[in-house]
Amino acid sequence: MSTKNIAGKTIEVNEEGYLLNMADWTKEIALELAKEINLPPLTDKHWQVIDYLRKNQAEGVALSLRKVGNSGIVDVKELYALFPGGPLKKSALVAGIPKPASCV
Amino acid sequence: MKKLVILGAGSAGTMMANHLAKTLPKSDWAITIIDQYENHYYQPGFLFIPFGTYKEKDVVKPKRKFIPKSVEFILAQVSKIMPEKNMLELKGGQTINYDILVLATGTKIDPSELPGAQEGWHKDIFDFYTLEGAVALHQRLQSWKGGKLVVHIQEMPIKCPVAPLEFSFLMDSWLRKKGLRDQTELIYVTPLSGAFTKPTCSVALTHLLTEKDIKLVPDFGTERVDSTAKKLHSFDEIEVPYDLLVTIPTNKGDEVIGRSGLGDDLNFIPTNKHTLQSNAFPNIFALGDATNVPASKAGSVAHFQAEILTENILHFIKGQPLKPDFDGHANCFIESGNGKALLIDFNYTTEPGFGTFPFPALGPMQLLKETRLNHWGKLMFKWIYWYMLLKARPIPFITAKMSLMGKKTAKEAKK
Ligand SMILES: Cc1cc2nc3c(=O)[nH]c(=O)nc-3n(C[C@H](O)[C@H](O)[C@H](O)COP(=O)(O)OP(=O)(O)OC[C@H]3O[C@@H](n4cnc5c(N)ncnc54)[C@H](O)[C@@H]3O)c2cc1C
């Protein structure tokens, strides 16, 4: 665990940079994180995915690519285009939720 | 007379039938178990069929042999569950009522989830998660002369998540024995970021892949397979060519779960991960591969769950609170080829580590290390499975809740 100064706030993150408390998240933080991992500029679709992830996380729903692909917001192919190189890991990072552990 | 119905007489359902036949008072409770198939398959044995180590006859026995006499066995497919009415419908229309329902419907591969696979199915594309697949692959390997052999996982979760790795290690061994290893490029394609899900374990197993010269292609999100050009395609446009593709397609719960509105997007049953009660209906319980609990889908897990669920059903009947006792305990042997195997033991919160099992310091089995004794353990598992696990006989010294004695974390082991 460590802390990080981002978008004018000091927040707690884990070794991989995922926010420890999803309540610390703000849109400004998301923008900074997206820049750090070299995402293309965030579009409406990005924000819709981020909202979806945060809402489901808050409800305790386990997230997977399939789940997001069935959300009606994007299909899996589009998700890859929005968050290239590991869409679930990257979208979760930007959304300020833990890295999805869909696998055991 | 009250009625408890178990749906599914695979590993988990059969264990429950044996536990409950011993514990439920016969004067008050009648137990019924339903399955669509006459025969029980020892699925862990499927792994060895492609290499000719086991034949079909080694992995099949009639289900009835393992079901207690006092339990009614119905051979039929269940087409619908109607939880509001406490009722099941069999194919053909007959209905069955229950007071308590235990779902043990398992999981199976669904190759239709892999677009393009149909055209090459059991020609250049094989699975070993079904008996037919494993037998067909055995035949195909007889004419293998070399080329690109790709082992592929489409999507997590899959049952026995170590099986594809074991398959790759055994494949390496087999190819060496046949003098075909130099002509064969072995490639391991996975949606995970490393060889395995659990970090410590992933390091040890990734190391084994490297040692055996098996190429790892991680983070591969499979979009489709082109059976004509013989290539796997990922969503982000990476291609992996193959001459022989051994795939583990998406694993799903049974259709009856989805059809009855009891499943998630993969037909797995939302279940309390500590009590094994269904989240939707208090008189429905689930165990084994059929649930959505974040534990490994393995026979050993079903064994630990069956002990805990039996107690919880007794609590439920007496109107007592359920015990949140299931801790995700899993215990798996991992075949690593050349007559050796590793052993891992872990739960929801503790990563597999090093140490000895089942006794601290004495072992005799070594955790997360390649040894010959672990390999014998794996082969012995077949006997233990048929004669102890299914009959729900207690396995000496191995408890449902994980013990931390004799275990070391990766950090401690380095000291
Ligand atoms: C290749 C391979 C290797 C494995 N290796 C290991 C290992 O080394 N160690 C280990 O612990 N585990 C291993 N496993 C996993 C293990 O086999 C499973 O975890 C275990 O069988 C799960 O038991 P279950 O009862 O939940 O499901 P199953 O044993 O699959 O039983 C489900 C049953 O439900 C029945 N059913 C489903 N739907 C219906 C319906 N609608 N109507 C009627 N009947 C229905 C099915 O016919 C089936 O008999 C392996 C699995 C595979 C495929």
XYZ file of C-alpha atoms and ligand atoms in Angstrom:
572
model
C 0.000 0.000 0.000
C 1.162 3.525 -0.686
C -0.260 6.968 -1.229
C -0.286 8.980 -4.381
C -0.804 12.663 -5.150
C -3.153 12.969 -8.025
C -5.446 15.733 -9.306
C -4.780 17.736 -6.165
C -5.717 14.917 -3.764
C -3.721 12.409 -1.749
C -5.197 8.939 -2.165
C -4.318 5.392 -1.154
C -3.413 2.926 -3.908
C -2.096 -0.655 -3.999
C 1.203 -1.848 -5.560
C -0.399 -1.865 -8.997
C -1.849 1.629 -8.669
C -5.504 0.607 -8.084
C -7.426 2.892 -5.710
C -8.015 1.310 -2.319
C -11.210 3.268 -1.635
C -13.561 3.749 -4.523
C -15.052 6.734 -2.661
C -11.794 8.670 -3.209
C -12.453 8.676 -6.944
C -13.298 11.833 -8.897
C -13.581 12.516 -12.620
C -10.360 14.516 -12.410
C -8.558 11.495 -10.958
C -9.942 9.336 -13.772
C -8.608 11.778 -16.350
C -5.138 11.741 -14.764
C -5.047 7.948 -14.469
C -6.162 7.574 -18.082
C -3.288 9.808 -19.136
C -0.793 7.817 -17.041
C -1.700 4.578 -18.803
C -1.727 6.267 -22.213
C -5.397 5.837 -23.034
C -6.803 7.851 -25.919
C -8.826 10.937 -24.786
C -11.895 9.776 -22.838
C -15.155 9.826 -24.791
C -18.790 9.488 -23.708
C -18.520 5.755 -24.211
C -15.547 5.595 -21.831
C -17.546 7.428 -19.156
C -20.539 5.156 -19.646
C -18.322 2.110 -19.132
C -16.742 3.722 -16.056
C -20.191 4.481 -14.587
C -21.314 0.939 -15.265
C -18.249 -0.529 -13.563
C -18.591 1.700 -10.493
C -22.278 0.998 -10.149
C -21.810 -2.782 -10.344
C -18.810 -2.726 -8.027
C -20.841 -0.775 -5.461
C -23.531 -3.457 -5.661
C -20.951 -6.202 -5.143
C -21.355 -7.720 -8.604
C -18.285 -9.636 -9.844
C -17.091 -8.046 -13.068
C -15.875 -9.837 -16.158
C -15.339 -9.003 -19.826
C -18.454 -10.981 -20.653
C -20.491 -8.985 -18.167
C -19.415 -5.645 -19.628
C -19.888 -7.062 -23.134
C -23.502 -7.889 -22.228
C -24.141 -4.513 -20.595
C -25.697 -2.985 -23.694
C -23.124 -0.156 -23.558
C -20.345 -1.733 -25.613
C -19.527 -5.158 -26.971
C -16.206 -6.763 -26.068
C -14.559 -5.678 -29.311
C -15.493 -2.035 -28.644
C -14.262 -2.335 -25.086
C -10.856 -3.423 -26.406
C -10.835 -0.385 -28.682
C -11.699 1.957 -25.796
C -9.177 0.461 -23.368
C -6.471 -1.147 -25.510
C -4.174 -3.747 -23.956
C -6.213 -5.328 -21.167
C -9.612 -3.634 -21.238
C -10.950 -4.874 -17.919
C -7.763 -4.181 -15.993
C -7.425 -0.707 -17.492
C -11.070 0.327 -17.246
C -11.140 -0.831 -13.599
C -8.026 1.198 -12.838
C -9.514 4.357 -14.323
C -12.888 3.710 -12.650
C -11.169 3.587 -9.257
C -12.322 0.051 -8.410
C -10.210 -3.015 -7.524
C -8.666 -5.104 -10.302
C -11.369 -7.661 -11.124
C -10.382 -11.101 -9.876
C -12.784 -13.044 -12.037
C -10.609 -16.082 -11.844
C -9.628 -18.690 -9.273
C -42.802 -37.215 5.020
C -40.620 -34.374 3.781
C -38.619 -34.534 0.629
C -35.085 -33.485 -0.204
C -34.134 -33.583 -3.871
C -30.569 -33.487 -5.181
C -30.278 -32.458 -8.816
C -27.129 -33.900 -10.383
C -25.371 -37.130 -9.423
C -21.837 -36.112 -10.337
C -19.077 -35.723 -7.774
C -20.843 -33.197 -5.572
C -24.386 -34.619 -5.742
C -23.210 -38.159 -5.012
C -21.226 -36.982 -1.989
C -24.285 -35.118 -0.694
C -26.487 -38.210 -1.138
C -24.054 -40.232 0.957
C -23.718 -37.594 3.688
C -27.451 -36.920 3.911
C -28.440 -40.595 3.882
C -26.360 -40.934 7.050
C -27.551 -37.783 8.798
C -31.189 -37.036 7.908
C -33.703 -38.938 10.072
C -35.225 -41.611 7.777
C -38.562 -41.386 9.553
C -39.059 -37.774 8.446
C -37.081 -37.355 5.251
C -37.072 -39.061 1.857
C -34.070 -38.338 -0.369
C -34.181 -38.384 -4.169
C -31.288 -37.819 -6.555
C -31.815 -37.107 -10.257
C -29.335 -37.335 -13.116
C -29.674 -37.571 -16.889
C -26.881 -40.146 -17.258
C -26.496 -43.737 -16.148
C -22.714 -43.506 -15.830
C -20.372 -41.548 -13.596
C -17.264 -40.163 -15.256
C -14.039 -39.622 -13.350
C -13.251 -36.298 -15.036
C -9.732 -35.869 -13.591
C -8.874 -39.012 -15.568
C -9.748 -37.307 -18.892
C -6.379 -35.536 -18.640
C -4.515 -38.814 -19.081
C -6.561 -40.261 -21.960
C -4.921 -38.313 -24.823
C -1.564 -39.821 -23.805
C -2.893 -43.373 -23.544
C -2.195 -43.584 -19.787
C -5.881 -44.211 -19.101
C -8.471 -45.788 -21.364
C -12.183 -45.104 -21.378
C -12.859 -48.077 -19.077
C -10.638 -46.536 -16.361
C -12.845 -43.490 -15.958
C -16.421 -44.810 -16.172
C -18.536 -46.611 -13.574
C -22.316 -46.904 -13.114
C -23.672 -44.097 -10.906
C -25.915 -46.438 -8.945
C -22.878 -48.140 -7.381
C -22.144 -44.967 -5.429
C -25.657 -43.980 -4.401
C -26.888 -45.325 -1.046
C -29.729 -47.855 -1.157
C -32.001 -45.631 0.914
C -31.821 -42.858 -1.703
C -34.164 -42.950 -4.709
C -32.317 -42.504 -8.022
C -34.270 -41.084 -10.958
C -32.660 -41.324 -14.371
C -34.038 -38.304 -16.226
C -33.178 -34.882 -17.504
C -34.668 -32.027 -15.530
C -36.048 -29.463 -17.962
C -37.226 -26.801 -15.534
C -37.033 -25.743 -11.911
C -39.985 -23.786 -10.538
C -38.728 -22.449 -7.210
C -41.923 -20.540 -6.400
C -43.812 -23.840 -6.502
C -41.008 -25.942 -4.956
C -41.254 -28.137 -8.005
C -39.101 -29.638 -10.786
C -40.227 -30.691 -14.215
C -38.634 -33.656 -15.968
C -38.251 -33.915 -19.719
C -41.525 -35.525 -20.760
C -43.574 -33.435 -18.365
C -43.581 -35.371 -15.067
C -43.249 -33.114 -12.014
C -41.533 -33.657 -8.672
C -42.057 -31.660 -5.477
C -39.432 -30.884 -2.903
C -39.058 -29.250 0.481
C -35.336 -28.744 0.061
C -33.472 -28.689 -3.244
C -29.721 -29.206 -3.596
C -28.324 -28.125 -6.958
C -25.214 -30.014 -8.069
C -25.536 -29.619 -11.824
C -21.839 -28.957 -12.491
C -20.427 -27.128 -15.496
C -19.579 -28.134 -19.047
C -17.781 -26.686 -22.022
C -19.770 -24.823 -24.658
C -17.810 -24.874 -27.957
C -20.544 -22.782 -29.624
C -19.148 -19.845 -27.625
C -15.980 -20.043 -29.735
C -16.963 -18.612 -33.136
C -15.474 -20.552 -36.032
C -14.628 -23.655 -34.015
C -17.490 -25.799 -35.367
C -15.848 -26.217 -38.772
C -12.662 -27.671 -37.319
C -14.162 -29.451 -34.306
C -12.416 -32.772 -33.699
C -10.466 -32.330 -36.966
C -7.713 -29.877 -35.944
C -9.499 -28.526 -32.875
C -9.947 -30.743 -29.827
C -10.952 -30.535 -26.196
C -10.048 -32.906 -23.378
C -12.810 -31.753 -21.002
C -15.198 -34.383 -22.380
C -14.595 -38.104 -22.774
C -15.296 -37.920 -26.539
C -12.862 -35.036 -26.893
C -10.100 -36.779 -24.961
C -10.547 -40.003 -26.949
C -10.603 -38.167 -30.305
C -7.465 -36.264 -29.341
C -5.728 -39.515 -28.428
C -6.429 -40.765 -31.946
C -5.262 -37.527 -33.570
C -1.980 -37.621 -31.647
C -1.150 -41.008 -33.164
C -0.475 -39.317 -36.498
C 1.203 -36.173 -35.093
C 4.499 -35.500 -36.862
C 5.242 -32.026 -35.511
C 4.210 -28.405 -36.029
C 2.526 -25.783 -33.875
C 0.569 -27.282 -31.008
C -1.474 -24.656 -29.191
C -3.134 -25.154 -25.780
C -5.804 -22.503 -25.333
C -8.139 -21.226 -22.609
C -10.976 -19.087 -23.889
C -12.410 -17.543 -20.768
C -12.341 -17.881 -16.987
C -13.676 -19.462 -14.862
C -13.026 -23.033 -15.982
C -13.247 -26.170 -13.893
C -9.946 -27.503 -12.637
C -8.059 -24.341 -13.676
C -4.715 -26.178 -13.469
C -5.727 -28.879 -15.983
C -4.600 -26.967 -19.121
C -1.157 -26.423 -17.574
C -0.914 -30.058 -16.575
C -1.936 -31.015 -20.080
C 0.876 -28.860 -21.502
C 3.475 -30.383 -19.165
C 2.323 -33.923 -19.978
C 2.296 -33.056 -23.675
C 5.923 -31.917 -23.419
C 6.860 -35.209 -21.723
C 4.951 -37.288 -24.253
C 6.516 -35.489 -27.222
C 9.998 -36.047 -25.788
C 9.303 -39.730 -25.327
C 8.090 -39.999 -28.933
C 11.104 -38.071 -30.245
C 8.795 -35.333 -31.575
C 9.634 -32.490 -29.217
C 12.190 -30.788 -31.511
C 9.689 -30.744 -34.371
C 6.877 -29.376 -32.151
C 6.408 -25.814 -31.016
C 4.304 -25.844 -27.829
C 2.341 -22.646 -27.176
C 0.142 -21.797 -24.175
C -2.513 -19.137 -24.850
C -4.415 -17.742 -21.847
C -6.687 -14.806 -20.964
C -4.760 -14.489 -17.671
C -1.686 -12.314 -17.256
C 0.477 -15.312 -16.340
C 0.404 -19.092 -16.153
C -2.090 -19.202 -13.278
C -4.524 -17.144 -11.285
C -2.800 -17.059 -7.915
C 0.358 -14.888 -8.009
C 2.817 -17.106 -6.029
C 1.682 -20.117 -7.917
C 1.796 -18.277 -11.197
C 5.488 -17.502 -10.690
C 6.367 -21.155 -9.965
C 4.286 -22.421 -12.876
C 5.445 -19.789 -15.365
C 8.960 -20.895 -14.462
C 8.046 -24.496 -15.314
C 6.676 -23.396 -18.688
C 9.951 -21.638 -19.487
C 11.994 -24.603 -18.293
C 10.054 -26.875 -20.640
C 10.317 -24.416 -23.523
C 6.567 -23.833 -23.708
C 5.822 -20.379 -25.071
C 3.363 -18.322 -22.996
C 0.913 -15.976 -24.754
C -0.817 -14.101 -21.867
C -3.718 -11.591 -21.796
C -5.241 -13.152 -24.917
C -8.911 -12.186 -25.304
C -10.179 -14.676 -27.869
C -12.534 -13.298 -30.483
C -12.735 -16.240 -32.873
C -10.901 -19.056 -34.552
C -10.401 -19.347 -38.297
C -10.544 -23.097 -38.931
C -9.510 -22.755 -42.575
C -6.456 -20.542 -42.108
C -5.909 -22.300 -38.714
C -5.453 -19.207 -36.616
C -6.743 -17.917 -33.296
C -7.715 -14.231 -33.386
C -7.845 -11.938 -30.363
C -10.092 -8.886 -29.924
C -7.040 -6.669 -30.248
C -5.977 -8.316 -33.497
C -3.232 -10.652 -32.401
C -3.079 -13.910 -34.362
C -1.793 -17.253 -33.148
C -1.421 -19.874 -35.901
C -1.786 -23.570 -35.034
C -1.590 -26.983 -36.624
C -3.328 -28.606 -33.697
C -5.491 -26.603 -31.307
C -6.365 -28.055 -27.911
C -8.903 -25.672 -26.450
C -10.843 -25.246 -23.233
C -13.920 -23.399 -24.497
C -16.101 -21.283 -22.205
C -17.430 -23.299 -19.263
C -21.093 -22.780 -18.409
C -23.624 -24.048 -15.939
C -26.414 -26.314 -17.223
C -29.125 -24.779 -19.439
C -31.783 -25.744 -16.893
C -30.306 -23.171 -14.499
C -30.555 -20.366 -17.055
C -33.979 -21.457 -18.265
C -35.304 -21.418 -14.699
C -33.974 -17.916 -14.014
C -31.585 -19.217 -11.366
C -28.280 -18.352 -13.040
C -25.922 -15.493 -13.883
C -24.673 -14.711 -17.407
C -22.823 -18.050 -17.517
C -25.669 -20.033 -15.894
C -23.788 -20.256 -12.592
C -25.994 -20.097 -9.502
C -25.567 -17.015 -7.288
C -24.750 -18.678 -3.965
C -23.611 -17.477 -0.551
C -19.894 -18.203 -0.622
C -19.708 -19.181 3.065
C -23.029 -20.982 3.721
C -23.754 -22.405 0.219
C -27.378 -21.292 0.377
C -28.827 -19.876 -2.828
C -29.081 -16.083 -2.746
C -32.567 -16.255 -4.211
C -34.432 -19.009 -2.321
C -33.699 -20.122 1.262
C -34.698 -23.763 0.648
C -32.327 -24.098 -2.319
C -28.654 -24.894 -1.773
C -25.866 -25.322 -4.305
C -22.384 -26.807 -4.354
C -19.676 -28.030 -6.678
C -18.993 -26.540 -10.098
C -22.552 -25.211 -10.473
C -22.204 -22.218 -8.126
C -20.744 -18.765 -8.705
C -18.639 -18.827 -5.510
C -15.101 -17.572 -6.143
C -13.429 -20.890 -5.276
C -11.759 -23.313 -7.681
C -14.156 -25.592 -9.499
C -12.617 -28.891 -8.385
C -13.597 -32.248 -6.933
C -11.625 -31.522 -3.772
C -13.595 -28.307 -3.281
C -16.888 -30.184 -3.733
C -15.682 -32.626 -1.064
C -15.023 -29.855 1.476
C -18.282 -28.113 0.568
C -20.322 -31.312 0.965
C -19.285 -31.671 4.631
C -20.194 -28.091 5.424
C -23.419 -28.063 3.423
C -24.646 -31.233 5.172
C -24.335 -29.453 8.520
C -26.024 -26.359 7.170
C -28.973 -28.344 5.850
C -29.406 -29.831 9.331
C -29.306 -26.313 10.809
C -31.826 -25.136 8.219
C -34.224 -27.965 9.056
C -34.010 -27.137 12.761
C -34.562 -23.446 12.047
C -31.092 -22.549 13.320
C -28.804 -19.988 11.702
C -26.497 -21.391 9.026
C -22.759 -21.626 9.716
C -20.574 -19.506 7.419
C -17.939 -22.225 7.432
C -16.880 -22.656 3.817
C -13.554 -20.863 3.403
C -12.886 -21.667 -0.274
C -10.522 -24.536 0.615
C -9.024 -26.240 -2.467
C -6.334 -28.855 -2.667
C -4.977 -29.856 -6.064
C -2.208 -31.970 -7.458
C -0.573 -30.514 -10.559
C 1.044 -33.048 -12.896
C 4.269 -31.569 -14.210
C 5.372 -34.398 -16.517
C 8.183 -36.976 -16.263
C 6.508 -38.740 -13.351
C 6.448 -35.703 -11.088
C 3.754 -33.445 -9.685
C 3.220 -30.419 -7.454
C 0.610 -30.019 -4.742
C -1.196 -26.791 -3.863
C -3.504 -26.003 -0.943
C -5.294 -22.654 -0.662
C -8.545 -20.864 0.205
C -10.395 -17.553 -0.349
C -7.826 -15.555 1.573
C -4.613 -17.589 1.678
C -2.469 -17.994 -1.425
C -0.925 -21.366 -2.189
C 2.464 -21.436 -0.456
C 5.359 -23.760 0.234
C 5.570 -26.246 3.115
C 4.434 -29.779 3.852
C 1.077 -31.563 3.745
C -0.906 -32.831 5.562
C 1.426 -32.786 8.594
C 3.575 -29.795 9.573
C 7.267 -30.571 8.877
C 6.636 -34.308 8.349
C 4.703 -34.011 5.155
C 5.152 -36.391 3.509
C 3.934 -34.298 0.619
C 5.659 -31.084 -0.408
C 3.582 -28.068 -1.342
C 4.340 -26.189 -4.547
C 7.425 -28.310 -5.321
C 7.871 -30.890 -8.061
C 8.270 -34.340 -6.505
C 7.674 -37.966 -7.439
C 5.597 -38.567 -4.326
C 3.131 -35.848 -5.374
C 2.749 -37.672 -8.700
C 1.879 -40.876 -6.842
C -0.557 -38.811 -4.832
C -2.254 -37.729 -8.047
C -2.546 -41.293 -9.348
C -3.804 -42.454 -5.959
C -6.450 -39.726 -6.157
C -8.377 -41.906 -8.628
C -8.711 -44.639 -6.025
C -9.527 -42.163 -3.267
C -12.141 -40.574 -5.542
C -14.011 -43.771 -6.369
C -13.775 -45.457 -2.982
C -13.702 -42.613 -0.459
C -14.722 -39.229 -1.839
C -17.923 -40.243 -3.619
C -19.036 -42.374 -0.673
C -18.295 -39.395 1.569
C -15.944 -41.402 3.762
C -13.746 -39.043 5.763
C -10.219 -38.648 4.426
C -7.862 -38.943 7.400
C -6.094 -35.717 8.436
C -7.599 -33.517 5.726
C -10.150 -31.064 7.069
C -12.828 -29.072 5.277
C -11.462 -25.832 6.682
C -7.915 -25.182 5.592
C -5.130 -25.640 8.140
C -2.243 -23.193 8.117
C 0.082 -25.506 10.016
C 3.214 -26.539 8.146
C 2.673 -23.879 5.523
C 5.012 -21.108 4.530
C 4.328 -18.109 2.369
C 6.618 -17.490 -0.569
C 8.426 -14.814 1.485
C 8.974 -17.092 4.479
C 10.173 -19.923 2.267
C 12.966 -17.765 0.879
C 14.381 -17.125 4.363
C -9.976 -32.627 -17.511
C -10.404 -32.415 -16.101
C -9.493 -32.644 -15.079
C -9.865 -32.451 -13.753
N -8.948 -32.705 -12.775
C -9.296 -32.558 -11.462
C -8.371 -32.873 -10.419
O -7.242 -33.299 -10.659
N -8.757 -32.706 -9.132
C -10.010 -32.246 -8.805
O -10.313 -32.100 -7.618
N -10.924 -31.939 -9.778
C -10.597 -32.087 -11.092
N -11.515 -31.810 -12.091
C -12.799 -31.174 -11.728
C -13.850 -32.132 -11.190
O -14.073 -33.175 -12.077
C -15.137 -31.336 -10.975
O -14.862 -30.197 -10.198
C -16.204 -32.154 -10.259
O -16.582 -33.229 -11.043
C -17.400 -31.273 -9.927
O -18.481 -32.021 -9.466
P -19.970 -31.562 -9.699
O -20.789 -32.585 -9.037
O -20.119 -30.149 -9.316
O -20.190 -31.628 -11.278
P -20.226 -32.955 -12.200
O -19.412 -34.030 -11.576
O -19.882 -32.520 -13.568
O -21.740 -33.444 -12.137
C -22.848 -32.730 -12.610
C -23.954 -33.720 -12.864
O -25.193 -33.041 -13.034
C -25.926 -33.692 -14.053
N -26.896 -32.720 -14.610
C -26.646 -31.431 -14.968
N -27.758 -30.861 -15.438
C -28.742 -31.794 -15.387
C -30.121 -31.800 -15.756
N -30.711 -30.717 -16.262
N -30.841 -32.921 -15.552
C -30.263 -34.045 -15.030
N -28.960 -34.098 -14.688
C -28.202 -32.984 -14.857
C -24.886 -34.132 -15.050
O -25.348 -35.190 -15.865
C -23.737 -34.555 -14.120
O -23.773 -35.932 -13.820
C -11.186 -32.012 -13.439
C -12.106 -31.792 -14.464
C -11.735 -31.988 -15.791
C -12.732 -31.762 -16.881
